[in-house]
PDB file of C-alpha atoms in Angstrom:
ATOM      1  CA  MET L   1      84.306 137.972  85.487  1.00 91.00           C
ATOM      2  CA  ARG L   2      84.510 139.553  81.939  1.00 95.00           C
ATOM      3  CA  ASP L   3      87.103 141.505  81.116  1.00 97.00           C
ATOM      4  CA  LEU L   4      87.886 142.611  77.896  1.00 95.00           C
ATOM      5  CA  ASP L   5      91.027 144.499  77.992  1.00 95.00           C
ATOM      6  CA  PHE L   6      93.202 140.613  79.262  1.00 97.00           C
ATOM      7  CA  PHE L   7      91.984 139.273  75.710  1.00 97.00           C
ATOM      8  CA  LEU L   8      92.204 142.036  73.478  1.00 94.00           C
ATOM      9  CA  LYS L   9      94.958 144.123  74.811  1.00 93.00           C
ATOM     10  CA  GLN L  10      97.397 142.654  77.592  1.00 95.00           C
ATOM     11  CA  TYR L  11      97.435 139.519  76.267  1.00 96.00           C
ATOM     12  CA  ALA L  12      96.977 139.753  72.349  1.00 93.00           C
ATOM     13  CA  PRO L  13      97.557 138.859  70.078  1.00 91.00           C
ATOM     14  CA  VAL L  14      97.952 135.230  71.708  1.00 95.00           C
ATOM     15  CA  THR L  15      94.637 135.600  73.095  1.00 96.00           C
ATOM     16  CA  THR L  16      92.953 137.455  69.524  1.00 95.00           C
ATOM     17  CA  GLN L  17      93.389 133.653  68.083  1.00 95.00           C
ATOM     18  CA  MET L  18      92.440 130.687  69.642  1.00 97.00           C
ATOM     19  CA  ALA L  19      90.628 127.524  69.319  1.00 97.00           C
ATOM     20  CA  PHE L  20      88.656 125.243  71.624  1.00 98.00           C
ATOM     21  CA  VAL L  21      88.539 121.436  71.334  1.00 97.00           C
ATOM     22  CA  GLU L  22      85.596 119.665  72.872  1.00 98.00           C
ATOM     23  CA  MET L  23      87.710 116.914  74.547  1.00 97.00           C
ATOM     24  CA  PRO L  24      89.517 117.327  78.052  1.00 98.00           C
ATOM     25  CA  ALA L  25      92.463 119.011  78.459  1.00 98.00           C
ATOM     26  CA  ILE L  26      94.948 116.232  79.554  1.00 97.00           C
ATOM     27  CA  ALA L  27      94.141 113.665  76.811  1.00 97.00           C
ATOM     28  CA  PHE L  28      94.091 116.371  73.712  1.00 97.00           C
ATOM     29  CA  ALA L  29      97.120 117.592  75.136  1.00 97.00           C
ATOM     30  CA  GLU L  30      98.849 114.041  75.221  1.00 97.00           C
ATOM     31  CA  LYS L  31      97.121 113.607  71.674  1.00 95.00           C
ATOM     32  CA  LEU L  32      98.848 117.119  70.244  1.00 95.00           C
ATOM     33  CA  PHE L  33     101.877 116.095  71.827  1.00 96.00           C
ATOM     34  CA  LEU L  34     102.055 112.419  69.946  1.00 95.00           C
ATOM     35  CA  ARG L  35     101.248 114.528  67.286  1.00 92.00           C
ATOM     36  CA  THR L  36     104.238 116.816  67.282  1.00 93.00           C
ATOM     37  CA  GLU L  37     106.717 113.864  67.984  1.00 94.00           C
ATOM     38  CA  GLU L  38     105.477 112.567  64.847  1.00 91.00           C
ATOM     39  CA  THR L  39     105.651 115.608  63.314  1.00 88.00           C
ATOM     40  CA  ILE L  40     109.159 116.330  64.084  1.00 91.00           C
ATOM     41  CA  LYS L  41     109.911 112.564  62.912  1.00 91.00           C
ATOM     42  CA  MET L  42     108.364 112.190  59.636  1.00 87.00           C
ATOM     43  CA  TRP L  43     110.121 115.963  58.916  1.00 85.00           C
ATOM     44  CA  GLU L  44     113.668 115.264  60.519  1.00 89.00           C
ATOM     45  CA  LEU L  45     113.596 117.957  61.898  1.00 87.00           C
ATOM     46  CA  PRO L  46     116.464 118.928  64.833  1.00 86.00           C
ATOM     47  CA  TRP L  47     113.736 119.515  67.566  1.00 87.00           C
ATOM     48  CA  GLN L  48     112.522 117.702  70.700  1.00 90.00           C
ATOM     49  CA  ALA L  49     109.267 117.601  71.728  1.00 94.00           C
ATOM     50  CA  LYS L  50     108.254 118.101  75.486  1.00 95.00           C
ATOM     51  CA  LYS L  51     105.183 118.490  77.495  1.00 97.00           C
ATOM     52  CA  HIS L  52     104.532 119.862  81.363  1.00 97.00           C
ATOM     53  CA  THR L  53     101.913 120.946  83.489  1.00 98.00           C
ATOM     54  CA  VAL L  54     100.681 124.607  84.575  1.00 98.00           C
ATOM     55  CA  HIS L  55      99.026 125.302  87.210  1.00 96.00           C
ATOM     56  CA  GLY L  56      97.706 128.316  88.071  1.00 96.00           C
ATOM     57  CA  ASP L  57      95.278 131.174  86.411  1.00 97.00           C
ATOM     58  CA  LEU L  58      95.495 132.427  82.845  1.00 98.00           C
ATOM     59  CA  ASN L  59      97.908 134.814  83.769  1.00 97.00           C
ATOM     60  CA  ASP L  60     100.289 132.473  84.824  1.00 98.00           C
ATOM     61  CA  LYS L  61      99.488 130.051  81.821  1.00 98.00           C
ATOM     62  CA  LEU L  62      99.822 132.656  79.255  1.00 98.00           C
ATOM     63  CA  LEU L  63     103.410 133.831  80.511  1.00 97.00           C
ATOM     64  CA  ALA L  64     104.454 129.839  80.176  1.00 97.00           C
ATOM     65  CA  LEU L  65     104.239 130.495  76.805  1.00 97.00           C
ATOM     66  CA  LEU L  66     106.849 133.234  76.760  1.00 96.00           C
ATOM     67  CA  PRO L  67     108.892 133.904  74.752  1.00 95.00           C
ATOM     68  CA  LEU L  68     106.976 134.063  71.816  1.00 94.00           C
ATOM     69  CA  THR L  69     108.228 133.868  68.186  1.00 93.00           C
ATOM     70  CA  SER L  70     107.872 135.117  64.662  1.00 90.00           C
ATOM     71  CA  VAL L  71     108.007 132.210  62.376  1.00 80.00           C
ATOM     72  CA  ARG L  72     106.029 129.625  63.730  1.00 84.00           C
ATOM     73  CA  SER L  73     104.303 129.024  66.889  1.00 90.00           C
ATOM     74  CA  SER L  74     107.101 127.250  69.704  1.00 92.00           C
ATOM     75  CA  LYS L  75     104.646 126.128  72.384  1.00 95.00           C
ATOM     76  CA  THR L  76     101.140 125.657  72.310  1.00 97.00           C
ATOM     77  CA  LEU L  77      98.873 126.176  75.769  1.00 98.00           C
ATOM     78  CA  VAL L  78      95.820 123.490  76.428  1.00 98.00           C
ATOM     79  CA  SER L  79      93.745 124.652  79.160  1.00 98.00           C
ATOM     80  CA  GLU L  80      91.007 123.421  80.890  1.00 98.00           C
ATOM     81  CA  THR L  81      87.987 125.277  81.312  1.00 98.00           C
ATOM     82  CA  ARG L  82      84.548 125.258  82.964  1.00 98.00           C
ATOM     83  CA  SER L  83      83.257 123.373  80.490  1.00 98.00           C
ATOM     84  CA  ASN L  84      83.423 120.629  78.206  1.00 97.00           C
ATOM     85  CA  TRP L  85      85.907 122.449  76.243  1.00 98.00           C
ATOM     86  CA  SER L  86      89.588 122.851  76.859  1.00 98.00           C
ATOM     87  CA  ALA L  87      91.397 126.058  74.955  1.00 98.00           C
ATOM     88  CA  TYR L  88      93.933 125.925  72.527  1.00 97.00           C
ATOM     89  CA  ILE L  89      96.775 128.796  72.129  1.00 97.00           C
ATOM     90  CA  PRO L  90      99.766 129.199  70.449  1.00 96.00           C
ATOM     91  CA  ASN L  91     102.438 131.097  71.143  1.00 95.00           C
ATOM     92  CA  GLY L  92     103.268 133.062  67.626  1.00 91.00           C
ATOM     93  CA  HIS L  93     103.926 137.373  68.066  1.00 88.00           C
ATOM     94  CA  LYS L  94     101.924 137.960  65.489  1.00 82.00           C
ATOM     95  CA  GLY L  95      98.958 135.076  66.159  1.00 79.00           C
ATOM     96  CA  GLY L  96      99.179 131.333  65.853  1.00 79.00           C
ATOM     97  CA  ASP L  97      97.801 129.264  63.921  1.00 89.00           C
ATOM     98  CA  VAL L  98      94.840 128.070  65.323  1.00 93.00           C
ATOM     99  CA  HIS L  99      93.388 126.059  62.059  1.00 90.00           C
ATOM    100  CA  ALA L 100      95.344 122.783  60.787  1.00 88.00           C
ATOM    101  CA  GLU L 101      96.077 121.428  63.829  1.00 88.00           C
ATOM    102  CA  PRO L 102      92.986 121.444  65.708  1.00 86.00           C
ATOM    103  CA  THR L 103      91.141 120.328  62.363  1.00 87.00           C
ATOM    104  CA  TYR L 104      93.420 117.801  61.548  1.00 89.00           C
ATOM    105  CA  LEU L 105      93.045 116.323  65.323  1.00 86.00           C
ATOM    106  CA  ALA L 106      89.199 116.857  65.606  1.00 87.00           C
ATOM    107  CA  GLY L 107      88.178 114.996  62.508  1.00 92.00           C
ATOM    108  CA  LYS L 108      90.722 111.856  63.801  1.00 91.00           C
ATOM    109  CA  LEU L 109      89.629 111.942  67.014  1.00 94.00           C
ATOM    110  CA  GLY L 110      86.049 112.528  66.310  1.00 95.00           C
ATOM    111  CA  ILE L 111      85.630 116.109  68.199  1.00 96.00           C
ATOM    112  CA  ARG L 112      83.929 119.350  67.579  1.00 96.00           C
ATOM    113  CA  THR L 113      86.532 122.244  67.394  1.00 96.00           C
ATOM    114  CA  LEU L 114      85.563 126.128  67.725  1.00 97.00           C
ATOM    115  CA  THR L 115      88.308 128.283  66.090  1.00 97.00           C
ATOM    116  CA  ILE L 116      87.827 132.387  66.440  1.00 97.00           C
ATOM    117  CA  VAL L 117      90.090 135.379  65.430  1.00 96.00           C
ATOM    118  CA  LEU L 118      89.481 138.551  66.982  1.00 95.00           C
ATOM    119  CA  VAL L 119      91.686 140.789  65.610  1.00 91.00           C
ATOM    120  CA  GLU L 120      90.247 144.668  64.686  1.00 80.00           C
ATOM    121  CA  ASP L 121      91.075 146.848  61.915  1.00 65.00           C
ATOM    122  CA  VAL L 122      94.183 148.153  62.613  1.00 63.00           C
ATOM    123  CA  PRO L 123      96.580 151.139  61.411  1.00 58.00           C
ATOM    124  CA  GLN L 124      99.145 151.033  58.956  1.00 58.00           C
ATOM    125  CA  GLY L 125      97.276 149.349  56.696  1.00 55.00           C
ATOM    126  CA  GLN L 126      97.890 146.021  58.191  1.00 62.00           C
ATOM    127  CA  PRO L 127      94.654 143.536  57.761  1.00 70.00           C
ATOM    128  CA  GLY L 128      91.836 142.942  59.937  1.00 86.00           C
ATOM    129  CA  SER L 129      89.972 139.584  60.578  1.00 93.00           C
ATOM    130  CA  ILE L 130      87.041 138.737  62.789  1.00 96.00           C
ATOM    131  CA  GLN L 131      86.113 134.750  62.067  1.00 97.00           C
ATOM    132  CA  PHE L 132      83.800 132.323  63.996  1.00 98.00           C
ATOM    133  CA  ILE L 133      84.645 128.961  62.554  1.00 97.00           C
ATOM    134  CA  LEU L 134      82.783 125.823  64.130  1.00 97.00           C
ATOM    135  CA  ARG L 135      84.151 122.706  62.786  1.00 95.00           C
ATOM    136  CA  ASP L 136      82.307 118.941  63.667  1.00 95.00           C
ATOM    137  CA  GLY L 137      84.669 116.043  63.109  1.00 93.00           C
ATOM    138  CA  ARG L 138      82.156 113.668  64.656  1.00 93.00           C
ATOM    139  CA  ASN L 139      81.333 112.809  61.088  1.00 88.00           C
ATOM    140  CA  ALA L 140      84.698 113.458  59.656  1.00 87.00           C
ATOM    141  CA  VAL L 141      85.632 111.933  56.428  1.00 89.00           C
ATOM    142  CA  GLU L 142      89.038 110.374  55.781  1.00 85.00           C
ATOM    143  CA  VAL L 143      90.815 111.926  52.589  1.00 88.00           C
ATOM    144  CA  LYS L 144      94.332 110.703  51.395  1.00 85.00           C
ATOM    145  CA  THR L 145      96.413 113.066  49.581  1.00 82.00           C
ATOM    146  CA  ARG L 146      99.759 113.735  48.065  1.00 78.00           C
ATOM    147  CA  HIS L 147     100.596 115.254  51.943  1.00 71.00           C
ATOM    148  CA  GLY L 148      99.210 112.641  53.722  1.00 76.00           C
ATOM    149  CA  ILE L 149      95.916 111.635  55.344  1.00 80.00           C
ATOM    150  CA  MET L 150      93.322 115.080  55.697  1.00 80.00           C
ATOM    151  CA  TYR L 151      90.087 115.200  57.362  1.00 86.00           C
ATOM    152  CA  GLU L 152      86.829 116.635  55.755  1.00 85.00           C
ATOM    153  CA  SER L 153      84.531 117.775  58.681  1.00 88.00           C
ATOM    154  CA  THR L 154      81.012 119.741  58.708  1.00 89.00           C
ATOM    155  CA  THR L 155      81.554 123.297  58.942  1.00 93.00           C
ATOM    156  CA  ARG L 156      79.841 126.277  59.457  1.00 97.00           C
ATOM    157  CA  SER L 157      82.207 129.695  59.343  1.00 97.00           C
ATOM    158  CA  VAL L 158      81.218 133.647  59.112  1.00 98.00           C
ATOM    159  CA  SER L 159      84.074 135.867  58.913  1.00 97.00           C
ATOM    160  CA  VAL L 160      85.053 139.711  57.616  1.00 96.00           C
ATOM    161  CA  HIS L 161      88.554 140.187  57.391  1.00 92.00           C
ATOM    162  CA  LYS L 162      90.624 143.204  55.473  1.00 88.00           C
ATOM    163  CA  GLU L 163      93.353 143.219  53.551  1.00 81.00           C
ATOM    164  CA  GLY L 164      92.846 146.245  51.550  1.00 80.00           C
ATOM    165  CA  ARG L 165      88.874 146.459  52.215  1.00 86.00           C
ATOM    166  CA  TRP L 166      86.898 144.690  54.286  1.00 89.00           C
ATOM    167  CA  GLU L 167      84.915 141.378  52.679  1.00 94.00           C
ATOM    168  CA  PHE L 168      82.165 139.071  53.975  1.00 97.00           C
ATOM    169  CA  SER L 169      81.868 135.869  53.474  1.00 97.00           C
ATOM    170  CA  GLN L 170      80.229 132.686  55.619  1.00 98.00           C
ATOM    171  CA  HIS L 171      79.929 129.110  54.632  1.00 97.00           C
ATOM    172  CA  GLY L 172      78.079 126.227  55.789  1.00 97.00           C
ATOM    173  CA  ASN L 173      74.506 125.925  57.160  1.00 97.00           C
ATOM    174  CA  PRO L 174      73.541 128.761  59.564  1.00 98.00           C
ATOM    175  CA  LEU L 175      73.481 127.724  63.464  1.00 98.00           C
ATOM    176  CA  PRO L 176      69.972 128.948  65.329  1.00 98.00           C
ATOM    177  CA  PHE L 177      71.520 131.137  67.529  1.00 98.00           C
ATOM    178  CA  GLU L 178      73.026 133.149  64.552  1.00 98.00           C
ATOM    179  CA  GLU L 179      72.036 137.011  64.522  1.00 98.00           C
ATOM    180  CA  ILE L 180      71.638 136.396  60.576  1.00 98.00           C
ATOM    181  CA  GLU L 181      70.330 139.689  60.505  1.00 98.00           C
ATOM    182  CA  ASN L 182      73.160 141.599  61.165  1.00 97.00           C
ATOM    183  CA  TYR L 183      74.397 139.821  57.948  1.00 98.00           C
ATOM    184  CA  ASP L 184      73.152 142.617  55.371  1.00 97.00           C
ATOM    185  CA  ALA L 185      74.573 145.152  57.579  1.00 97.00           C
ATOM    186  CA  LYS L 186      75.198 148.404  55.113  1.00 95.00           C
ATOM    187  CA  LYS L 187      79.093 148.446  56.353  1.00 93.00           C
ATOM    188  CA  MET L 188      81.085 145.115  55.693  1.00 93.00           C
ATOM    189  CA  LYS L 189      83.018 144.777  59.136  1.00 90.00           C
ATOM    190  CA  ASP L 190      79.503 145.382  60.925  1.00 94.00           C
ATOM    191  CA  ARG L 191      78.291 142.290  59.899  1.00 97.00           C
ATOM    192  CA  LEU L 192      79.982 139.814  62.283  1.00 97.00           C
ATOM    193  CA  THR L 193      81.513 142.043  64.966  1.00 95.00           C
ATOM    194  CA  ILE L 194      83.776 140.178  68.085  1.00 96.00           C
ATOM    195  CA  GLU L 195      80.863 140.875  70.156  1.00 97.00           C
ATOM    196  CA  MET L 196      78.606 138.724  68.132  1.00 98.00           C
ATOM    197  CA  VAL L 197      81.432 135.925  68.562  1.00 98.00           C
ATOM    198  CA  GLU L 198      81.283 136.252  72.346  1.00 98.00           C
ATOM    199  CA  ARG L 199      77.258 135.899  71.697  1.00 98.00           C
ATOM    200  CA  TYR L 200      78.279 132.798  69.635  1.00 98.00           C
ATOM    201  CA  SER L 201      80.443 131.242  71.983  1.00 98.00           C
ATOM    202  CA  ASP L 202      78.481 131.886  74.666  1.00 98.00           C
ATOM    203  CA  GLN L 203      75.748 129.694  73.402  1.00 98.00           C
ATOM    204  CA  LEU L 204      78.077 126.727  73.030  1.00 98.00           C
ATOM    205  CA  GLY L 205      78.935 127.295  76.582  1.00 98.00           C
ATOM    206  CA  ILE L 206      82.482 129.419  76.266  1.00 98.00           C
ATOM    207  CA  LYS L 207      83.313 132.650  78.351  1.00 98.00           C
ATOM    208  CA  LEU L 208      85.197 133.723  75.947  1.00 98.00           C
ATOM    209  CA  PHE L 209      85.877 136.993  77.816  1.00 98.00           C
ATOM    210  CA  ASP L 210      86.042 135.744  81.411  1.00 98.00           C
ATOM    211  CA  PRO L 211      89.582 135.018  82.658  1.00 98.00           C
ATOM    212  CA  GLU L 212      87.891 132.273  85.698  1.00 98.00           C
ATOM    213  CA  PHE L 213      86.419 130.318  82.660  1.00 98.00           C
ATOM    214  CA  TYR L 214      89.754 129.270  81.758  1.00 98.00           C
ATOM    215  CA  ALA L 215      90.365 127.578  85.620  1.00 97.00           C
ATOM    216  CA  GLY L 216      92.437 124.391  86.294  1.00 97.00           C
ATOM    217  CA  ASP L 217      95.612 122.917  84.861  1.00 97.00           C
ATOM    218  CA  GLY L 218      97.476 124.042  81.583  1.00 98.00           C
ATOM    219  CA  PHE L 219      99.454 121.509  79.530  1.00 98.00           C
ATOM    220  CA  VAL L 220     101.953 123.412  77.291  1.00 98.00           C
ATOM    221  CA  ILE L 221     103.716 121.281  74.567  1.00 97.00           C
ATOM    222  CA  ASP L 222     106.752 122.755  73.290  1.00 94.00           C
ATOM    223  CA  SER L 223     108.591 122.200  70.440  1.00 90.00           C
ATOM    224  CA  TYR L 224     111.293 123.918  68.821  1.00 83.00           C
ATOM    225  CA  PRO L 225     111.098 126.598  65.588  1.00 82.00           C
ATOM    226  CA  PRO L 226     113.772 127.155  62.802  1.00 79.00           C
ATOM    227  CA  PRO L 227     117.019 129.255  63.312  1.00 82.00           C
ATOM    228  CA  ASN L 228     116.230 132.112  62.087  1.00 87.00           C
ATOM    229  CA  THR L 229     113.286 133.022  64.638  1.00 91.00           C
ATOM    230  CA  THR L 230     113.310 136.264  66.580  1.00 93.00           C
ATOM    231  CA  TYR L 231     112.205 135.949  70.246  1.00 92.00           C
ATOM    232  CA  TYR L 232     110.105 137.933  72.268  1.00 93.00           C
ATOM    233  CA  SER L 233     110.083 138.180  75.817  1.00 93.00           C
ATOM    234  CA  GLU L 234     107.024 140.143  76.511  1.00 93.00           C
ATOM    235  CA  TYR L 235     104.148 140.153  75.313  1.00 94.00           C
ATOM    236  CA  PRO L 236     103.762 143.283  73.163  1.00 90.00           C
ATOM    237  CA  ASN L 237     101.084 145.253  75.062  1.00 86.00           C
ATOM    238  CA  GLN L 238     102.852 144.857  78.856  1.00 80.00           C
ATOM    239  CA  LEU L 239     105.639 147.111  80.079  1.00 58.00           C
ATOM    240  CA  PRO L 240     109.077 145.066  81.038  1.00 57.00           C
ATOM    241  CA  ARG L 241     108.877 143.536  84.196  1.00 50.00           C
TER     242      ARG L 241
END
Protein backbone atom coordinates (compact mmCIF):
# COMPACT_ATOMS: atom_id res chain seq x y z
CA MET A 1 0.00 0.00 0.00
CA ARG A 2 1.32 3.42 -0.96
CA ASP A 3 2.57 5.36 2.09
CA LEU A 4 4.19 8.71 1.30
CA ASP A 5 4.60 9.64 4.96
CA PHE A 6 6.68 6.51 5.60
CA PHE A 7 9.26 7.48 2.98
CA LEU A 8 9.17 11.29 2.85
CA LYS A 9 8.91 11.89 6.58
CA GLN A 10 9.11 8.95 8.98
CA TYR A 11 12.40 7.51 7.70
CA ALA A 12 13.75 10.55 5.91
CA PRO A 13 16.40 11.43 4.88
CA VAL A 14 17.50 7.81 4.46
CA THR A 15 14.44 6.92 2.36
CA THR A 16 14.59 10.08 0.29
CA GLN A 17 17.97 9.17 -1.19
CA MET A 18 18.09 5.58 -2.44
CA ALA A 19 19.41 3.51 -5.31
CA PHE A 20 18.17 0.34 -6.97
CA VAL A 21 20.30 -2.29 -8.69
CA GLU A 22 18.99 -4.84 -11.19
CA MET A 23 20.50 -7.85 -9.45
CA PRO A 24 19.45 -10.26 -6.66
CA ALA A 25 20.05 -8.70 -3.25
CA ILE A 26 22.09 -11.57 -1.82
CA ALA A 27 24.49 -11.48 -4.79
CA PHE A 28 24.84 -7.70 -4.84
CA ALA A 29 25.34 -7.55 -1.07
CA GLU A 30 28.23 -9.98 -1.37
CA LYS A 31 29.82 -7.89 -4.15
CA LEU A 32 29.38 -4.74 -2.06
CA PHE A 33 30.88 -6.45 0.98
CA LEU A 34 33.96 -7.53 -1.00
CA ARG A 35 34.24 -4.04 -2.48
CA THR A 36 34.13 -2.57 1.05
CA GLU A 37 36.85 -4.95 2.20
CA GLU A 38 39.02 -3.98 -0.78
CA THR A 39 38.57 -0.26 -0.06
CA ILE A 40 39.47 -0.68 3.61
CA LYS A 41 42.59 -2.63 2.69
CA MET A 42 43.62 -0.23 -0.09
CA TRP A 43 43.41 2.82 2.18
CA GLU A 44 44.81 0.96 5.21
CA LEU A 45 41.85 2.02 7.29
CA PRO A 46 41.43 0.84 10.90
CA TRP A 47 37.97 -0.58 10.19
CA GLN A 48 36.51 -4.01 9.65
CA ALA A 49 33.78 -4.82 7.16
CA LYS A 50 30.89 -6.98 8.35
CA LYS A 51 27.76 -8.34 6.75
CA HIS A 52 24.62 -9.68 8.38
CA THR A 53 21.10 -10.62 7.35
CA VAL A 54 18.03 -8.75 8.58
CA HIS A 55 14.62 -10.41 8.43
CA GLY A 56 11.27 -8.70 8.72
CA ASP A 57 9.54 -5.83 6.98
CA LEU A 58 11.07 -2.60 5.70
CA ASN A 59 10.57 -0.97 9.09
CA ASP A 60 12.77 -3.66 10.71
CA LYS A 61 15.42 -3.33 8.02
CA LEU A 62 15.61 0.45 8.31
CA LEU A 63 15.93 0.24 12.08
CA ALA A 64 18.93 -2.04 11.53
CA LEU A 65 20.72 0.97 9.96
CA LEU A 66 20.80 2.81 13.30
CA PRO A 67 22.72 4.65 14.53
CA LEU A 68 22.84 7.08 11.63
CA THR A 69 26.19 8.75 11.06
CA SER A 70 27.23 12.29 10.21
CA VAL A 71 30.51 12.10 8.29
CA ARG A 72 29.98 9.12 6.00
CA SER A 73 27.64 6.16 5.93
CA SER A 74 28.76 3.41 8.28
CA LYS A 75 26.10 0.91 7.16
CA THR A 76 24.35 0.14 3.89
CA LEU A 77 21.19 -1.90 3.49
CA VAL A 78 20.71 -4.03 0.39
CA SER A 79 17.10 -5.23 0.40
CA GLU A 80 15.18 -7.71 -1.65
CA THR A 81 12.06 -6.38 -3.38
CA ARG A 82 9.11 -7.86 -5.23
CA SER A 83 10.86 -7.27 -8.54
CA ASN A 84 14.15 -7.86 -10.35
CA TRP A 85 15.58 -4.83 -8.54
CA SER A 86 17.26 -4.66 -5.12
CA ALA A 87 17.21 -1.54 -2.99
CA TYR A 88 20.46 0.13 -1.87
CA ILE A 89 20.04 2.37 1.20
CA PRO A 90 22.97 3.92 3.14
CA ASN A 91 22.58 5.33 6.67
CA GLY A 92 23.88 8.88 6.40
CA HIS A 93 22.06 11.29 8.74
CA LYS A 94 21.84 13.83 5.92
CA GLY A 95 21.46 11.18 3.24
CA GLY A 96 24.18 8.82 2.08
CA ASP A 97 26.09 8.57 -1.19
CA VAL A 98 23.74 6.79 -3.58
CA HIS A 99 25.86 7.46 -6.66
CA ALA A 100 29.46 6.26 -6.33
CA GLU A 101 29.30 2.62 -5.26
CA PRO A 102 26.18 1.59 -7.23
CA THR A 103 27.61 3.27 -10.33
CA TYR A 104 31.00 1.59 -10.00
CA LEU A 105 29.56 -1.85 -9.33
CA ALA A 106 26.95 -1.46 -12.09
CA GLY A 107 29.70 -0.91 -14.63
CA LYS A 108 31.86 -3.69 -13.25
CA LEU A 109 28.97 -6.16 -13.04
CA GLY A 110 27.21 -5.03 -16.22
CA ILE A 111 23.82 -4.18 -14.70
CA ARG A 112 21.42 -1.24 -14.54
CA THR A 113 21.11 1.06 -11.54
CA LEU A 114 18.53 3.67 -10.68
CA THR A 115 19.30 6.53 -8.31
CA ILE A 116 16.51 8.66 -6.89
CA VAL A 117 16.74 11.75 -4.69
CA LEU A 118 13.54 13.22 -3.24
CA VAL A 119 14.54 16.19 -1.12
CA GLU A 120 11.82 18.81 -1.36
CA ASP A 121 12.39 22.52 -0.83
CA VAL A 122 13.31 22.86 2.83
CA PRO A 123 13.44 25.94 5.11
CA GLN A 124 16.39 28.04 6.25
CA GLY A 125 18.01 28.23 2.84
CA GLN A 126 19.00 24.58 2.66
CA PRO A 127 19.19 23.02 -0.81
CA GLY A 128 16.50 20.84 -2.33
CA SER A 129 16.92 18.27 -5.07
CA ILE A 130 14.73 15.89 -7.06
CA GLN A 131 16.70 13.44 -9.21
CA PHE A 132 15.96 10.46 -11.45
CA ILE A 133 19.14 8.86 -12.81
CA LEU A 134 19.16 5.58 -14.73
CA ARG A 135 22.58 4.16 -15.54
CA ASP A 136 22.97 1.16 -17.84
CA GLY A 137 26.18 -0.69 -17.12
CA ARG A 138 25.49 -3.49 -19.57
CA ASN A 139 27.69 -1.77 -22.16
CA ALA A 140 29.96 0.07 -19.75
CA VAL A 141 33.43 1.11 -20.82
CA GLU A 142 36.33 0.63 -18.42
CA VAL A 143 38.43 3.74 -17.94
CA LYS A 144 41.75 3.91 -16.11
CA THR A 145 42.34 7.08 -14.08
CA ARG A 146 44.95 8.15 -11.55
CA HIS A 147 42.44 7.21 -8.86
CA GLY A 148 41.92 3.70 -10.25
CA ILE A 149 39.44 1.98 -12.53
CA MET A 150 36.16 3.70 -13.35
CA TYR A 151 33.28 2.76 -15.63
CA GLU A 152 31.42 4.96 -18.08
CA SER A 153 27.83 3.83 -18.53
CA THR A 154 24.98 5.04 -20.70
CA THR A 155 23.11 7.47 -18.48
CA ARG A 156 19.74 9.18 -18.53
CA SER A 157 19.36 11.79 -15.83
CA VAL A 158 16.68 14.37 -15.10
CA SER A 159 16.84 16.66 -12.09
CA VAL A 160 15.78 19.90 -10.48
CA HIS A 161 18.11 21.27 -7.85
CA LYS A 162 18.08 24.28 -5.56
CA GLU A 163 21.07 26.10 -4.15
CA GLY A 164 19.74 29.63 -3.99
CA ARG A 165 17.30 29.09 -6.84
CA TRP A 166 15.84 26.11 -8.66
CA GLU A 167 17.58 24.86 -11.81
CA PHE A 168 16.57 22.10 -14.22
CA SER A 169 18.96 19.78 -16.03
CA GLN A 170 18.84 16.64 -18.13
CA HIS A 171 21.38 14.39 -19.80
CA GLY A 172 21.05 11.56 -22.29
CA ASN A 173 18.15 10.44 -24.43
CA PRO A 174 14.64 10.62 -22.94
CA LEU A 175 13.05 7.32 -22.00
CA PRO A 176 9.76 6.38 -23.70
CA PHE A 177 7.68 6.94 -20.56
CA GLU A 178 9.01 10.35 -19.62
CA GLU A 179 6.54 13.23 -19.36
CA ILE A 180 8.75 15.52 -21.40
CA GLU A 181 6.02 18.14 -21.83
CA ASN A 182 6.52 19.01 -18.14
CA TYR A 183 10.15 19.95 -18.77
CA ASP A 184 8.93 23.27 -20.19
CA ALA A 185 6.90 24.22 -17.10
CA LYS A 186 7.26 27.87 -16.15
CA LYS A 187 8.38 27.09 -12.60
CA MET A 188 11.65 25.19 -12.55
CA LYS A 189 10.69 23.05 -9.55
CA ASP A 190 7.58 21.86 -11.42
CA ARG A 191 9.62 20.36 -14.25
CA LEU A 192 10.39 17.23 -12.22
CA THR A 193 8.25 16.40 -9.21
CA ILE A 194 8.25 13.59 -6.67
CA GLU A 195 5.08 12.25 -8.27
CA MET A 196 6.80 12.16 -11.67
CA VAL A 197 9.75 10.24 -10.22
CA GLU A 198 7.28 7.82 -8.67
CA ARG A 199 5.59 7.25 -12.04
CA TYR A 200 8.91 6.88 -13.84
CA SER A 201 10.05 4.30 -11.25
CA ASP A 202 6.79 2.40 -11.65
CA GLN A 203 7.50 2.04 -15.36
CA LEU A 204 10.68 0.16 -14.41
CA GLY A 205 8.77 -2.14 -12.04
CA ILE A 206 9.67 -0.27 -8.84
CA LYS A 207 6.82 0.58 -6.45
CA LEU A 208 8.76 3.38 -4.85
CA PHE A 209 6.40 4.34 -2.03
CA ASP A 210 4.97 0.93 -1.12
CA PRO A 211 6.68 -0.51 2.00
CA GLU A 212 5.39 -3.97 1.10
CA PHE A 213 7.31 -3.79 -2.20
CA TYR A 214 10.54 -4.12 -0.18
CA ALA A 215 9.56 -7.59 1.11
CA GLY A 216 12.21 -10.23 1.67
CA ASP A 217 15.56 -10.36 3.40
CA GLY A 218 17.86 -7.43 3.86
CA PHE A 219 21.64 -7.52 4.08
CA VAL A 220 23.50 -4.86 6.05
CA ILE A 221 27.12 -4.19 5.13
CA ASP A 222 28.88 -2.50 8.01
CA SER A 223 32.08 -0.47 7.82
CA TYR A 224 33.20 2.02 10.40
CA PRO A 225 33.31 5.82 9.92
CA PRO A 226 36.11 8.14 11.02
CA PRO A 227 36.59 8.82 14.77
CA ASN A 228 35.05 12.32 14.61
CA THR A 229 31.67 10.98 13.47
CA THR A 230 28.53 12.02 15.31
CA TYR A 231 26.01 9.23 15.88
CA TYR A 232 22.23 9.62 15.88
CA SER A 233 20.24 6.92 17.65
CA GLU A 234 16.92 7.83 16.02
CA TYR A 235 15.59 8.97 12.68
CA PRO A 236 15.15 12.77 12.81
CA ASN A 237 11.35 12.72 12.48
CA GLN A 238 10.71 9.94 15.00
CA LEU A 239 10.14 10.25 18.71
CA PRO A 240 12.63 8.44 20.97
CA ARG A 241 11.54 4.92 21.77
